[in-house]
Amino acid sequence: MRNHELRWYRAQSVLGKGRFYICLKEERTMSYQTPRGTYDILPDEMNRWHHTEEVIRETTKRYRYREIRTPYFEETKVFKRENDSSDMVNKEMYTFDMGTHSYTLRPEGTAGVIRAFDQHKLYGSMEMPGRFYYLGAMFRHENPQKGRQRQFTQFGIENIGAKSPELDAETIALGYDIVKQMGISSIKVCINTLGDDASRAAYRTALKEYFQPHLEELCGDCHRRYEQNPLRILDCKVDHDKECVHAAPKLADYLNEESKNYFNRVLACLDALEIPYEVDDHLVRGLDYYTHTVFEVVSTRPDSGAQATIFAGGRYDHFVEYYGGPEMSGIGFAIGMERLINLAAEEGHDFGDENSCDVYVIGLGDVGASVLKTVQQLRHAGYSAEANLVQRSLKAQFKSVDRNHARYVVILGEDEVKNNTMNIKNISDKSQVIIKQEELLETLKQWENK
């Protein structure tokens, strides 16, 4: 919309010989929009979010995870670690300087949780492993598209302080349970191992030797990855279809026996849990701190396209000590809430209706104080209740009853207030009775127990 818009009006000639148009004034108009890559969640959409958050909180509670909340921005060095080759760190962070300090809006949740774990020495005050979950906004300067925004909401878990194949499988099972509870059945688990430090070092050497004569075939980002972490070339969205990438050495060929045994035990645990999976030897994940098990759970719906990944994560062995803590292993994953909700909706998941009203109180005449007293009584008794607090016709108020999907209706007129009575109607069976005002809650309770 233009900021300055001329308004033209048709006028009649004073002499009556025709019409002409004149510009009477200039009106200033303004149109404010959300920044690119952000969005509003409107009231009619909130039910899906509340329902999904409830599923997450109930599931993490059963798995004995506890919520942790960290700042929306941290010192840049929390995220920008030495020689990190990830696109997130190199191209997508929102960073700003305040005096002598550099800060960054959090692009992911793990780093802040580990920083808090170390800063508050939680490894000394709670039973290990520490089980944490977070839920909140993240920020990445990406190209906005379906299911991917610059401000997005992420749920994630971190299991810190212990290392075992069983914990890896349990972590995948937690995310898998959440996805299934959201009614998403068209999914598969993709899993791989990056091995231990020795295995990865041998594999990096092999990849550098292999890709050296193919560098001219690779994109500019992969030239940087070649120097920093050649494993990340396998994860490149630009070069992933090139023959030189497909023909690259397989990490499985460079795993030592310890790494192979660890991974085989993870797979055996998934078999025991009857969680289907597919080993993907090109899966390396987009962040540099992973070791051993890495995984993605993706949608198999044909229309998922590039946004098929529902949740993803892996194990990390050196992250805790990076922030000054002891040598400890951890594992976690993150789910993009927008993708989770959209996929659930596309598969027809029932999010319920939290906007329905238990009781609507209709007022007729000068009875506003009595109506307000009644609706407050209902709310304090645990009912969701709404009332007509302005003068409207009975017909108009019953339209509000329908729009609010009310289950019961209380009608208060001047005669009812005078006689200490009220008219109460059950919408489902059309029954209607006149009761004393003090009998309201008991009557509703009886109807609830029918």
CSV table of C-alpha atoms in Angstrom, one decimal:
chain,number,residue,atom,x,y,z
A,1,MET,CA,0.0,0.0,0.0
A,2,ARG,CA,1.3,3.5,-0.8
A,3,ASN,CA,2.2,5.8,2.0
A,4,HIS,CA,0.6,8.7,0.2
A,5,GLU,CA,-2.6,8.2,-1.6
A,6,LEU,CA,-4.6,10.9,-3.4
A,7,ARG,CA,-8.4,10.6,-2.9
A,8,TRP,CA,-10.4,11.7,-6.0
A,9,TYR,CA,-14.1,12.6,-5.7
A,10,ARG,CA,-16.7,13.0,-8.4
A,11,ALA,CA,-18.5,16.4,-8.4
A,12,GLN,CA,-21.4,18.0,-10.3
A,13,SER,CA,-20.7,21.2,-12.3
A,14,VAL,CA,-22.3,24.2,-10.8
A,15,LEU,CA,-23.7,25.0,-14.3
A,16,GLY,CA,-25.2,21.5,-14.5
A,17,LYS,CA,-23.3,20.8,-17.8
A,18,GLY,CA,-21.5,17.7,-16.8
A,19,ARG,CA,-19.4,15.9,-14.1
A,20,PHE,CA,-15.8,16.3,-13.4
A,21,TYR,CA,-13.3,15.0,-10.8
A,22,ILE,CA,-11.4,17.0,-8.3
A,23,CYS,CA,-8.7,16.1,-5.8
A,24,LEU,CA,-9.9,17.4,-2.4
A,25,LYS,CA,-7.1,16.3,-0.2
A,26,GLU,CA,-4.1,14.0,0.3
A,27,GLU,CA,-4.6,11.3,2.9
A,28,ARG,CA,-1.7,9.6,4.5
A,29,THR,CA,-2.0,5.8,4.8
A,30,MET,CA,0.4,3.5,6.6
A,31,SER,CA,0.6,-0.3,6.4
A,32,TYR,CA,2.7,-2.2,8.9
A,33,GLN,CA,3.7,-5.8,8.3
A,34,THR,CA,5.6,-8.5,10.1
A,35,PRO,CA,9.3,-8.5,9.2
A,36,ARG,CA,10.2,-11.0,6.5
A,37,GLY,CA,10.6,-14.5,8.0
A,38,THR,CA,8.3,-13.8,11.0
A,39,TYR,CA,4.6,-14.4,11.5
A,40,ASP,CA,1.7,-13.7,13.9
A,41,ILE,CA,0.0,-16.6,15.7
A,42,LEU,CA,-3.6,-15.4,15.8
A,43,PRO,CA,-6.2,-16.5,18.5
A,44,ASP,CA,-7.9,-19.0,16.2
A,45,GLU,CA,-4.6,-20.8,15.7
A,46,MET,CA,-3.5,-20.9,19.3
A,47,ASN,CA,-5.4,-24.1,20.1
A,48,ARG,CA,-3.1,-26.1,17.9
A,49,TRP,CA,-0.1,-24.7,19.7
A,50,HIS,CA,-1.5,-25.2,23.2
A,51,HIS,CA,-2.5,-28.8,22.4
A,52,THR,CA,1.0,-29.6,20.9
A,53,GLU,CA,2.7,-28.0,23.9
A,54,GLU,CA,0.5,-30.1,26.3
A,55,VAL,CA,1.5,-33.3,24.4
A,56,ILE,CA,5.2,-32.3,24.7
A,57,ARG,CA,5.0,-31.4,28.4
A,58,GLU,CA,3.1,-34.6,29.3
A,59,THR,CA,5.5,-36.8,27.4
A,60,THR,CA,8.7,-35.3,28.7
A,61,LYS,CA,7.2,-35.5,32.2
A,62,ARG,CA,6.7,-39.3,31.8
A,63,TYR,CA,10.4,-39.6,30.6
A,64,ARG,CA,11.5,-37.6,33.6
A,65,TYR,CA,12.7,-34.5,31.8
A,66,ARG,CA,12.6,-31.0,33.5
A,67,GLU,CA,12.2,-27.7,31.8
A,68,ILE,CA,15.0,-25.2,31.5
A,69,ARG,CA,14.7,-21.6,30.2
A,70,THR,CA,17.8,-19.8,28.9
A,71,PRO,CA,18.1,-16.2,27.5
A,72,TYR,CA,17.0,-15.4,24.0
A,73,PHE,CA,20.5,-14.0,23.3
A,74,GLU,CA,23.9,-15.0,24.5
A,75,GLU,CA,27.5,-13.8,24.1
A,76,THR,CA,28.4,-14.7,20.5
A,77,LYS,CA,31.2,-17.0,21.6
A,78,VAL,CA,28.6,-19.3,23.1
A,79,PHE,CA,27.5,-20.2,19.5
A,80,LYS,CA,30.5,-19.3,17.4
A,81,ARG,CA,33.0,-21.9,18.5
A,82,GLU,CA,36.5,-22.3,17.0
A,83,ASN,CA,36.7,-23.7,13.5
A,84,ASP,CA,32.9,-24.3,13.3
A,85,SER,CA,32.0,-25.1,9.7
A,86,SER,CA,28.2,-25.1,10.0
A,87,ASP,CA,26.1,-22.8,7.9
A,88,MET,CA,24.2,-21.7,11.0
A,89,VAL,CA,27.4,-20.2,12.5
A,90,ASN,CA,29.0,-18.9,9.3
A,91,LYS,CA,25.9,-17.4,7.5
A,92,GLU,CA,22.7,-17.4,9.6
A,93,MET,CA,23.3,-15.8,13.0
A,94,TYR,CA,21.8,-12.5,14.1
A,95,THR,CA,24.8,-10.8,15.8
A,96,PHE,CA,25.0,-7.3,17.3
A,97,ASP,CA,27.6,-5.4,19.2
A,98,MET,CA,27.0,-3.5,22.4
A,99,GLY,CA,30.1,-1.6,23.4
A,100,THR,CA,32.9,-4.1,23.9
A,101,HIS,CA,30.6,-7.2,23.8
A,102,SER,CA,29.2,-9.1,20.9
A,103,TYR,CA,25.8,-10.8,21.4
A,104,THR,CA,23.8,-13.2,19.2
A,105,LEU,CA,20.1,-14.1,19.2
A,106,ARG,CA,20.1,-17.8,19.9
A,107,PRO,CA,20.0,-19.9,16.6
A,108,GLU,CA,19.6,-23.2,18.5
A,109,GLY,CA,18.9,-24.4,22.0
A,110,THR,CA,21.7,-26.8,22.9
A,111,ALA,CA,24.5,-24.3,23.4
A,112,GLY,CA,22.6,-22.2,25.9
A,113,VAL,CA,21.5,-25.3,27.9
A,114,ILE,CA,25.1,-26.6,28.1
A,115,ARG,CA,26.3,-23.1,29.1
A,116,ALA,CA,23.8,-23.0,31.9
A,117,PHE,CA,24.6,-26.6,32.9
A,118,ASP,CA,28.3,-25.6,33.3
A,119,GLN,CA,27.7,-22.1,34.7
A,120,HIS,CA,25.5,-23.3,37.6
A,121,LYS,CA,27.5,-26.5,38.1
A,122,LEU,CA,24.4,-28.6,37.8
A,123,TYR,CA,26.7,-31.7,37.3
A,124,GLY,CA,27.4,-31.4,41.1
A,125,SER,CA,23.9,-30.7,42.4
A,126,MET,CA,21.6,-33.1,40.5
A,127,GLU,CA,21.5,-36.8,39.7
A,128,MET,CA,23.2,-37.7,36.4
A,129,PRO,CA,22.2,-37.8,33.7
A,130,GLY,CA,20.6,-34.5,33.8
A,131,ARG,CA,17.4,-34.5,31.7
A,132,PHE,CA,16.3,-31.1,30.4
A,133,TYR,CA,13.9,-29.8,27.8
A,134,TYR,CA,13.4,-26.3,26.4
A,135,LEU,CA,10.7,-24.7,24.3
A,136,GLY,CA,11.0,-21.2,22.8
A,137,ALA,CA,11.9,-18.9,19.9
A,138,MET,CA,15.1,-19.3,17.9
A,139,PHE,CA,16.5,-17.0,15.2
A,140,ARG,CA,18.3,-17.7,11.9
A,141,HIS,CA,18.8,-15.5,8.9
A,142,GLU,CA,17.5,-18.1,6.4
A,143,ASN,CA,15.6,-17.8,3.1
A,144,PRO,CA,12.0,-18.0,4.3
A,145,GLN,CA,9.8,-20.8,2.9
A,146,LYS,CA,7.1,-23.2,4.0
A,147,GLY,CA,8.0,-24.6,7.4
A,148,ARG,CA,11.2,-22.5,7.7
A,149,GLN,CA,11.1,-18.9,9.1
A,150,ARG,CA,13.7,-16.5,10.5
A,151,GLN,CA,12.0,-16.6,13.9
A,152,PHE,CA,10.8,-20.0,14.7
A,153,THR,CA,9.8,-22.0,17.7
A,154,GLN,CA,11.8,-25.0,18.7
A,155,PHE,CA,11.3,-27.8,21.3
A,156,GLY,CA,14.4,-29.7,22.3
A,157,ILE,CA,15.8,-32.1,24.9
A,158,GLU,CA,19.3,-32.6,26.3
A,159,ASN,CA,20.3,-35.7,28.3
A,160,ILE,CA,23.7,-34.8,29.9
A,161,GLY,CA,26.2,-36.7,32.0
A,162,ALA,CA,26.0,-40.3,30.8
A,163,LYS,CA,26.8,-42.3,27.7
A,164,SER,CA,25.2,-45.6,26.6
A,165,PRO,CA,23.6,-47.0,23.5
A,166,GLU,CA,20.4,-47.5,25.5
A,167,LEU,CA,20.2,-43.8,26.3
A,168,ASP,CA,20.6,-43.0,22.5
A,169,ALA,CA,17.7,-45.3,21.7
A,170,GLU,CA,15.6,-43.9,24.5
A,171,THR,CA,16.2,-40.4,23.2
A,172,ILE,CA,15.0,-41.3,19.8
A,173,ALA,CA,12.0,-43.1,21.3
A,174,LEU,CA,11.0,-39.9,23.2
A,175,GLY,CA,10.8,-37.8,20.0
A,176,TYR,CA,9.1,-40.7,18.2
A,177,ASP,CA,6.4,-40.9,20.9
A,178,ILE,CA,5.6,-37.2,20.5
A,179,VAL,CA,5.3,-37.4,16.8
A,180,LYS,CA,3.1,-40.5,17.0
A,181,GLN,CA,0.9,-38.8,19.6
A,182,MET,CA,0.4,-35.9,17.2
A,183,GLY,CA,-1.2,-38.4,14.8
A,184,ILE,CA,1.7,-38.3,12.3
A,185,SER,CA,2.1,-41.9,11.0
A,186,SER,CA,4.0,-41.2,7.7
A,187,ILE,CA,7.5,-41.1,9.1
A,188,LYS,CA,10.8,-42.9,9.2
A,189,VAL,CA,13.9,-42.8,11.3
A,190,CYS,CA,17.2,-42.2,9.5
A,191,ILE,CA,20.2,-43.0,11.6
A,192,ASN,CA,24.0,-43.1,11.3
A,193,THR,CA,27.1,-43.1,13.4
A,194,LEU,CA,30.0,-40.7,13.2
A,195,GLY,CA,32.1,-42.9,15.4
A,196,ASP,CA,34.6,-41.9,18.1
A,197,ASP,CA,37.4,-39.3,17.7
A,198,ALA,CA,39.8,-41.8,16.2
A,199,SER,CA,37.3,-43.1,13.7
A,200,ARG,CA,36.4,-39.6,12.6
A,201,ALA,CA,40.0,-38.5,12.3
A,202,ALA,CA,40.7,-41.4,10.0
A,203,TYR,CA,37.6,-40.6,7.9
A,204,ARG,CA,38.4,-36.9,7.6
A,205,THR,CA,41.9,-37.8,6.2
A,206,ALA,CA,40.3,-40.1,3.7
A,207,LEU,CA,37.7,-37.5,2.7
A,208,LYS,CA,40.3,-34.8,2.2
A,209,GLU,CA,42.4,-37.1,0.0
A,210,TYR,CA,39.3,-38.1,-2.0
A,211,PHE,CA,37.8,-34.6,-2.5
A,212,GLN,CA,41.1,-32.8,-3.3
A,213,PRO,CA,40.9,-33.5,-7.1
A,214,HIS,CA,37.1,-32.7,-7.1
A,215,LEU,CA,37.2,-29.3,-5.4
A,216,GLU,CA,36.4,-27.4,-8.7
A,217,GLU,CA,33.2,-29.4,-8.8
A,218,LEU,CA,32.1,-28.2,-5.4
A,219,CYS,CA,30.4,-25.0,-4.3
A,220,GLY,CA,32.2,-22.2,-2.5
A,221,ASP,CA,30.8,-23.3,0.9
A,222,CYS,CA,32.2,-26.8,0.4
A,223,HIS,CA,35.6,-25.3,-0.2
A,224,ARG,CA,35.4,-23.9,3.3
A,225,ARG,CA,34.0,-27.2,4.6
A,226,TYR,CA,36.9,-29.0,3.0
A,227,GLU,CA,39.3,-27.1,5.2
A,228,GLN,CA,37.2,-27.0,8.4
A,229,ASN,CA,35.3,-30.3,8.4
A,230,PRO,CA,35.1,-32.3,5.2
A,231,LEU,CA,32.3,-34.5,6.6
A,232,ARG,CA,30.0,-31.5,6.1
A,233,ILE,CA,30.4,-31.8,2.4
A,234,LEU,CA,28.2,-34.8,2.5
A,235,ASP,CA,25.4,-32.7,4.0
A,236,CYS,CA,25.6,-29.9,1.4
A,237,LYS,CA,22.2,-29.0,-0.1
A,238,VAL,CA,23.9,-27.7,-3.3
A,239,ASP,CA,26.2,-30.6,-4.1
A,240,HIS,CA,24.3,-33.6,-2.6
A,241,ASP,CA,23.3,-34.9,-6.1
A,242,LYS,CA,26.7,-34.8,-7.6
A,243,GLU,CA,28.4,-38.0,-8.5
A,244,CYS,CA,31.6,-37.1,-6.7
A,245,VAL,CA,29.6,-36.8,-3.4
A,246,HIS,CA,27.7,-40.1,-4.0
A,247,ALA,CA,30.9,-41.9,-4.7
A,248,ALA,CA,32.7,-40.5,-1.6
A,249,PRO,CA,34.2,-43.0,0.9
A,250,LYS,CA,31.8,-44.4,3.4
A,251,LEU,CA,32.3,-43.6,7.1
A,252,ALA,CA,31.4,-47.2,8.0
A,253,ASP,CA,34.6,-48.4,6.4
A,254,TYR,CA,36.7,-46.3,8.8
A,255,LEU,CA,34.9,-47.1,12.1
A,256,ASN,CA,37.0,-49.0,14.7
A,257,GLU,CA,35.5,-51.9,16.5
A,258,GLU,CA,34.5,-49.9,19.6
A,259,SER,CA,32.4,-47.5,17.4
A,260,LYS,CA,30.9,-50.4,15.4
A,261,ASN,CA,29.8,-52.2,18.5
A,262,TYR,CA,28.3,-49.1,20.0
A,263,PHE,CA,26.3,-48.4,16.9
A,264,ASN,CA,25.1,-52.0,16.6
A,265,ARG,CA,23.9,-51.9,20.2
A,266,VAL,CA,21.9,-48.7,19.4
A,267,LEU,CA,20.2,-50.5,16.5
A,268,ALA,CA,19.5,-53.5,18.6
A,269,CYS,CA,17.7,-51.3,21.2
A,270,LEU,CA,15.6,-49.7,18.4
A,271,ASP,CA,14.7,-53.2,17.3
A,272,ALA,CA,13.7,-54.1,20.8
A,273,LEU,CA,11.5,-51.0,20.9
A,274,GLU,CA,10.0,-51.9,17.5
A,275,ILE,CA,11.0,-48.5,16.1
A,276,PRO,CA,11.7,-48.9,12.4
A,277,TYR,CA,14.8,-47.2,11.0
A,278,GLU,CA,17.0,-46.8,8.0
A,279,VAL,CA,20.8,-46.5,8.2
A,280,ASP,CA,21.9,-43.5,6.1
A,281,ASP,CA,25.6,-43.4,5.7
A,282,HIS,CA,25.5,-39.8,4.3
A,283,LEU,CA,23.7,-38.5,7.4
A,284,VAL,CA,26.2,-36.2,9.3
A,285,ARG,CA,23.9,-33.5,10.6
A,286,GLY,CA,24.4,-29.7,10.2
A,287,LEU,CA,26.3,-29.0,13.4
A,288,ASP,CA,29.9,-29.8,14.1
A,289,TYR,CA,29.7,-31.0,17.7
A,290,TYR,CA,28.2,-34.5,17.1
A,291,THR,CA,29.9,-37.8,17.8
A,292,HIS,CA,28.7,-41.4,17.5
A,293,THR,CA,24.9,-41.6,17.0
A,294,VAL,CA,23.2,-39.0,14.7
A,295,PHE,CA,19.6,-39.3,13.5
A,296,GLU,CA,16.7,-37.6,11.7
A,297,VAL,CA,13.0,-38.4,11.8
A,298,VAL,CA,11.5,-37.4,8.5
A,299,SER,CA,8.0,-37.3,6.9
A,300,THR,CA,7.4,-39.7,4.1
A,301,ARG,CA,4.5,-37.8,2.7
A,302,PRO,CA,5.1,-37.0,-1.0
A,303,ASP,CA,4.2,-33.3,-0.4
A,304,SER,CA,6.8,-32.8,2.4
A,305,GLY,CA,9.5,-31.8,-0.1
A,306,ALA,CA,12.5,-30.0,1.4
A,307,GLN,CA,10.8,-29.6,4.7
A,308,ALA,CA,10.5,-33.3,5.5
A,309,THR,CA,12.7,-33.4,8.6
A,310,ILE,CA,10.5,-33.4,11.8
A,311,PHE,CA,13.2,-33.7,14.4
A,312,ALA,CA,16.9,-34.4,14.4
A,313,GLY,CA,19.8,-34.7,16.8
A,314,GLY,CA,22.7,-36.8,18.0
A,315,ARG,CA,25.3,-37.4,20.7
A,316,TYR,CA,28.1,-35.0,21.6
A,317,ASP,CA,31.2,-36.0,23.7
A,318,HIS,CA,33.1,-32.7,24.1
A,319,PHE,CA,30.5,-30.0,24.4
A,320,VAL,CA,30.3,-29.8,28.2
A,321,GLU,CA,34.0,-29.4,28.7
A,322,TYR,CA,34.1,-26.7,26.0
A,323,TYR,CA,32.2,-24.3,28.3
A,324,GLY,CA,34.4,-25.1,31.3
A,325,GLY,CA,32.7,-28.2,32.8
A,326,PRO,CA,34.0,-31.7,33.3
A,327,GLU,CA,34.4,-34.2,30.5
A,328,MET,CA,30.8,-35.5,30.0
A,329,SER,CA,28.8,-36.9,27.1
A,330,GLY,CA,25.3,-35.8,26.1
A,331,ILE,CA,22.7,-36.5,23.6
A,332,GLY,CA,19.7,-34.5,22.4
A,333,PHE,CA,17.4,-33.5,19.6
A,334,ALA,CA,15.2,-30.5,18.5
A,335,ILE,CA,11.8,-30.4,16.8
A,336,GLY,CA,10.6,-27.4,14.8
A,337,MET,CA,7.1,-26.7,16.3
A,338,GLU,CA,5.8,-25.1,13.1
A,339,ARG,CA,6.6,-28.2,11.0
A,340,LEU,CA,5.2,-30.6,13.7
A,341,ILE,CA,1.9,-28.7,13.9
A,342,ASN,CA,1.6,-28.3,10.1
A,343,LEU,CA,2.2,-32.0,9.5
A,344,ALA,CA,-0.2,-33.0,12.2
A,345,ALA,CA,-2.9,-30.8,10.7
A,346,GLU,CA,-2.2,-32.2,7.2
A,347,GLU,CA,-2.7,-35.7,8.5
A,348,GLY,CA,-6.0,-34.8,10.1
A,349,HIS,CA,-5.0,-34.7,13.8
A,350,ASP,CA,-7.8,-33.6,16.2
A,351,PHE,CA,-6.4,-30.7,18.2
A,352,GLY,CA,-9.6,-30.4,20.2
A,353,ASP,CA,-11.6,-27.2,20.7
A,354,GLU,CA,-10.4,-25.1,23.6
A,355,ASN,CA,-12.5,-22.1,22.5
A,356,SER,CA,-15.8,-23.8,23.4
A,357,CYS,CA,-17.7,-22.2,26.3
A,358,ASP,CA,-19.2,-24.1,29.2
A,359,VAL,CA,-21.8,-21.6,30.1
A,360,TYR,CA,-23.1,-18.4,28.4
A,361,VAL,CA,-25.1,-16.0,30.6
A,362,ILE,CA,-27.7,-14.0,28.9
A,363,GLY,CA,-29.0,-10.7,30.4
A,364,LEU,CA,-32.3,-9.0,29.6
A,365,GLY,CA,-33.0,-5.6,30.8
A,366,ASP,CA,-31.1,-3.7,33.6
A,367,VAL,CA,-29.5,-6.7,35.2
A,368,GLY,CA,-25.8,-6.1,34.4
A,369,ALA,CA,-24.6,-6.5,38.0
A,370,SER,CA,-26.4,-9.8,38.5
A,371,VAL,CA,-25.1,-11.2,35.2
A,372,LEU,CA,-21.6,-10.2,36.2
A,373,LYS,CA,-22.0,-11.8,39.6
A,374,THR,CA,-23.3,-15.0,38.0
A,375,VAL,CA,-20.5,-15.4,35.4
A,376,GLN,CA,-17.9,-14.8,38.1
A,377,GLN,CA,-19.4,-17.4,40.3
A,378,LEU,CA,-19.2,-19.9,37.4
A,379,ARG,CA,-15.6,-19.0,36.6
A,380,HIS,CA,-14.6,-19.4,40.3
A,381,ALA,CA,-16.3,-22.8,40.2
A,382,GLY,CA,-14.1,-23.9,37.3
A,383,TYR,CA,-16.3,-23.3,34.4
A,384,SER,CA,-15.3,-21.4,31.3
A,385,ALA,CA,-18.0,-18.7,31.1
A,386,GLU,CA,-18.9,-15.7,29.1
A,387,ALA,CA,-21.7,-13.2,29.5
A,388,ASN,CA,-23.5,-10.5,27.7
A,389,LEU,CA,-22.4,-7.2,29.4
A,390,VAL,CA,-24.0,-4.8,26.9
A,391,GLN,CA,-27.6,-4.2,25.9
A,392,ARG,CA,-28.5,-6.6,23.0
A,393,SER,CA,-31.5,-8.4,21.9
A,394,LEU,CA,-32.3,-12.0,22.9
A,395,LYS,CA,-31.8,-13.1,19.3
A,396,ALA,CA,-28.4,-11.4,19.1
A,397,GLN,CA,-27.3,-13.0,22.3
A,398,PHE,CA,-28.3,-16.5,21.2
A,399,LYS,CA,-26.1,-16.0,18.1
A,400,SER,CA,-23.3,-15.5,20.6
A,401,VAL,CA,-24.2,-18.7,22.3
A,402,ASP,CA,-23.8,-20.5,18.9
A,403,ARG,CA,-20.6,-18.8,18.0
A,404,ASN,CA,-19.1,-19.7,21.4
A,405,HIS,CA,-20.2,-23.3,21.2
A,406,ALA,CA,-21.7,-23.0,24.6
A,407,ARG,CA,-23.0,-26.1,26.3
A,408,TYR,CA,-25.4,-24.4,28.8
A,409,VAL,CA,-27.2,-21.1,28.8
A,410,VAL,CA,-28.3,-19.1,31.8
A,411,ILE,CA,-31.0,-16.5,31.2
A,412,LEU,CA,-31.4,-13.6,33.7
A,413,GLY,CA,-34.1,-11.0,33.2
A,414,GLU,CA,-35.4,-8.4,35.6
A,415,ASP,CA,-38.2,-10.7,36.8
A,416,GLU,CA,-35.7,-13.5,37.5
A,417,VAL,CA,-33.5,-11.2,39.5
A,418,LYS,CA,-36.4,-9.9,41.5
A,419,ASN,CA,-37.6,-13.5,42.2
A,420,ASN,CA,-34.1,-14.9,42.9
A,421,THR,CA,-34.5,-17.3,40.0
A,422,MET,CA,-32.8,-18.1,36.7
A,423,ASN,CA,-33.7,-19.9,33.5
A,424,ILE,CA,-31.1,-22.5,32.6
A,425,LYS,CA,-30.9,-24.4,29.3
A,426,ASN,CA,-29.0,-27.5,28.2
A,427,ILE,CA,-28.1,-27.0,24.6
A,428,SER,CA,-27.4,-30.7,23.8
A,429,ASP,CA,-30.8,-32.1,24.8
A,430,LYS,CA,-32.8,-28.8,24.6
A,431,SER,CA,-34.0,-29.3,28.2
A,432,GLN,CA,-34.8,-26.2,30.2
A,433,VAL,CA,-35.6,-25.5,33.8
A,434,ILE,CA,-36.2,-22.6,36.2
A,435,ILE,CA,-34.2,-22.8,39.4
A,436,LYS,CA,-33.3,-20.8,42.4
A,437,GLN,CA,-30.1,-18.8,41.8
A,438,GLU,CA,-28.3,-20.7,44.6
A,439,GLU,CA,-29.1,-24.0,42.8
A,440,LEU,CA,-27.1,-23.2,39.7
A,441,LEU,CA,-23.9,-25.1,40.5
A,442,GLU,CA,-25.7,-28.1,41.8
A,443,THR,CA,-27.9,-28.2,38.6
A,444,LEU,CA,-24.9,-28.0,36.4
A,445,LYS,CA,-23.2,-30.8,38.3
A,446,GLN,CA,-26.2,-33.0,37.9
A,447,TRP,CA,-26.3,-32.4,34.2
A,448,GLU,CA,-22.6,-33.1,33.9
A,449,ASN,CA,-23.0,-36.5,35.6
A,450,LYS,CA,-25.9,-37.7,33.4
